[in-house]
Coordinates of C-alpha atoms and ligand atoms in Angstrom, one line a residue:
M1 CA 31.1 -15.7 15.2
T2 CA 27.8 -15.1 13.5
E3 CA 26.6 -11.5 13.6
T4 CA 23.1 -10.9 14.8
T5 CA 20.8 -8.1 13.5
R6 CA 17.8 -7.4 15.6
V7 CA 14.8 -5.8 13.8
C8 CA 11.6 -4.4 15.3
F9 CA 8.6 -3.4 13.2
V10 CA 6.4 -0.7 14.8
C11 CA 2.9 0.5 14.1
L12 CA 0.3 2.1 16.3
G13 CA -1.7 -0.8 17.7
N14 CA 0.7 -3.8 17.0
I15 CA -2.3 -5.8 15.7
C16 CA -2.4 -5.0 11.9
R17 CA 0.6 -3.7 10.1
S18 CA 3.6 -4.5 12.3
P19 CA 2.6 -8.1 13.0
T20 CA 2.1 -8.5 9.2
A21 CA 5.7 -7.3 8.7
E22 CA 7.1 -9.5 11.5
A23 CA 5.3 -12.5 10.0
I24 CA 6.5 -11.9 6.5
M25 CA 10.0 -11.3 7.6
A26 CA 10.1 -14.4 9.8
H27 CA 8.7 -16.5 7.1
R28 CA 11.2 -15.3 4.5
L29 CA 14.1 -15.8 6.9
G30 CA 13.0 -19.4 7.2
F31 CA 14.2 -20.1 3.6
E32 CA 16.5 -17.2 2.6
D33 CA 20.1 -17.1 3.9
L34 CA 21.2 -13.6 4.4
G35 CA 24.6 -14.6 5.7
V36 CA 23.6 -13.1 9.1
H37 CA 21.4 -14.1 11.9
V38 CA 18.3 -11.9 12.0
E39 CA 15.8 -11.7 14.9
V40 CA 12.5 -10.0 14.3
E41 CA 9.8 -8.7 16.7
S42 CA 7.0 -6.1 16.5
A43 CA 5.5 -3.6 18.8
G44 CA 3.1 -0.6 18.9
T45 CA 3.5 3.0 19.9
G46 CA 0.0 2.8 21.5
N47 CA -1.2 0.7 24.3
W48 CA -4.9 0.1 23.5
H49 CA -4.4 -3.5 22.2
V50 CA -1.6 -4.7 24.5
G51 CA -2.1 -8.4 25.1
H52 CA -4.3 -8.9 22.1
P53 CA -3.6 -11.3 19.1
P54 CA -3.2 -9.8 15.6
D55 CA -6.4 -8.5 14.0
E56 CA -8.4 -11.3 12.4
R57 CA -8.4 -9.5 9.0
A58 CA -4.5 -9.4 9.1
R59 CA -4.4 -13.1 10.1
D60 CA -6.8 -14.0 7.2
E61 CA -4.7 -12.1 4.7
A62 CA -1.5 -13.8 5.9
A63 CA -3.2 -17.2 5.8
R64 CA -4.3 -16.6 2.3
R65 CA -0.7 -15.9 1.3
G66 CA 0.7 -18.9 3.2
V67 CA 2.4 -16.9 5.9
P68 CA 2.0 -18.0 9.5
M69 CA 1.1 -15.2 11.9
A70 CA 1.0 -15.3 15.7
G71 CA 2.0 -12.9 18.5
T72 CA 0.7 -10.8 21.3
A73 CA 0.5 -7.0 21.0
R74 CA 2.9 -5.0 23.2
Q75 CA 4.0 -1.4 23.5
F76 CA 7.4 -0.2 22.4
T77 CA 9.3 1.4 25.2
A78 CA 12.4 3.6 25.4
D79 CA 14.3 0.6 26.8
D80 CA 13.7 -1.3 23.6
F81 CA 16.1 0.9 21.7
A82 CA 19.0 -0.9 23.4
R83 CA 17.7 -4.3 22.2
F84 CA 17.3 -3.5 18.4
D85 CA 19.7 -2.5 15.6
I86 CA 16.9 -1.3 13.3
V87 CA 13.5 0.0 14.3
L88 CA 11.1 0.2 11.3
A89 CA 8.1 2.4 11.6
M90 CA 5.0 1.8 9.4
D91 CA 4.3 5.4 9.0
T92 CA 5.6 8.9 9.6
A93 CA 3.5 9.5 12.7
N94 CA 4.9 6.4 14.4
M95 CA 8.4 7.3 13.3
E96 CA 8.0 10.6 15.0
A97 CA 6.5 9.0 18.1
L98 CA 9.5 6.6 18.3
R99 CA 12.1 9.4 17.8
G100 CA 10.3 11.3 20.5
I101 CA 10.9 8.6 23.1
A102 CA 14.5 7.8 21.9
P103 CA 16.9 8.2 24.8
D104 CA 19.6 9.7 22.7
A105 CA 20.6 10.5 19.1
A106 CA 22.1 7.1 18.4
A107 CA 18.8 5.5 19.4
A108 CA 16.8 8.0 17.2
D109 CA 19.1 7.1 14.3
K110 CA 17.9 3.5 14.5
V111 CA 14.4 4.6 13.4
H112 CA 13.5 4.4 9.7
L113 CA 10.4 4.1 7.7
L114 CA 9.8 0.6 6.4
R115 CA 8.8 1.9 2.9
E116 CA 12.3 3.4 2.5
F117 CA 12.9 -0.2 1.3
D118 CA 9.9 -0.3 -1.0
P119 CA 11.0 0.1 -4.6
A120 CA 7.4 1.1 -5.6
A121 CA 7.0 3.7 -2.8
D122 CA 7.2 6.6 -5.3
G123 CA 7.1 9.3 -2.6
E124 CA 4.3 7.8 -0.6
M125 CA 6.3 6.6 2.4
D126 CA 3.5 5.5 4.8
V127 CA 1.9 2.0 5.1
P128 CA -1.7 3.2 5.6
D129 CA -3.5 2.2 8.7
P130 CA -6.1 -0.5 7.6
Y131 CA -7.9 -0.8 10.9
F132 CA -11.0 1.3 10.2
G133 CA -11.3 0.1 6.6
G134 CA -12.3 -3.2 4.8
S135 CA -10.3 -6.3 3.9
R136 CA -9.0 -4.6 0.7
G137 CA -6.8 -2.4 2.9
F138 CA -5.2 -5.5 4.5
T139 CA -4.4 -6.9 1.0
D140 CA -2.8 -3.6 0.0
V141 CA -0.8 -3.5 3.3
F142 CA 0.4 -7.0 2.8
D143 CA 1.6 -6.2 -0.7
M144 CA 3.5 -3.1 0.2
V145 CA 5.0 -4.7 3.3
D146 CA 6.0 -7.7 1.3
R147 CA 7.8 -5.5 -1.3
S148 CA 9.5 -3.5 1.4
I149 CA 10.8 -6.6 3.1
T150 CA 12.3 -7.8 -0.1
G151 CA 14.2 -4.5 -0.2
L152 CA 15.1 -4.8 3.5
I153 CA 16.4 -8.3 3.1
G154 CA 18.6 -7.1 0.3
H155 CA 19.8 -4.2 2.4
I156 CA 20.7 -6.4 5.4
G157 CA 22.3 -9.0 3.2
S158 CA 24.5 -6.5 1.4
A159 CA 25.3 -4.5 4.5
T160 CA 26.7 -7.6 6.2
A161 CA 28.2 -9.3 3.1
G162 CA 31.9 -10.0 3.6
E163 CA 32.0 -9.4 7.3
Ligands
4NP1 P1 -2.0 -1.0 13.4 O1 -3.6 -0.7 13.2 O2 -1.4 0.2 14.0 O3 -1.6 -1.4 12.1 O4 -2.0 -2.2 14.4 C1 -4.4 -0.1 14.2 C2 -5.0 -0.9 15.2 C3 -5.8 -0.3 16.1 C4 -6.0 1.1 16.1 C5 -5.4 1.9 15.1 C6 -4.6 1.3 14.2 N1 -6.9 1.7 17.0 O5 -7.1 2.9 16.9 O6 -7.3 1.0 17.9

């Protein structure tokens, strides 16, 4: 039986950073075999943008890189912990918000920072919020998320190798 790993990327609004991560991961999974079935989603800890598509600047950056991006923003809830194996927060504030609503210690342990998987993180563990800045911020977000996902894919692949 094929093992399934369920991953959820979480930022604040679910319109900039986490849809970028979901899109990159889904795109990469389309042509990389991890030896495990992986399902990806994204969500926000906030509810301001629920029902909205990803920010146009995030969509433009993804299109420039050849990565399809779609989706509708939704808010992460305590019930979601049961649905995911790994919950990856884009920054420390969102990691703390997620751990704050985790129903138990096992759920809280599913929460990690995405940049734990970024080999270039160098102590800076947050993917900065690009919402109030210019398009350059979206380019930087894409690059650090892309690097992190390379690390994440290696982690999931090696964690499940030989099972
Ligand atoms: P995200 O960016 O968390 O990467 O989706 C943001 C989107 C909206 C807001 C903040 C961050 N906002 O304050 O509305």
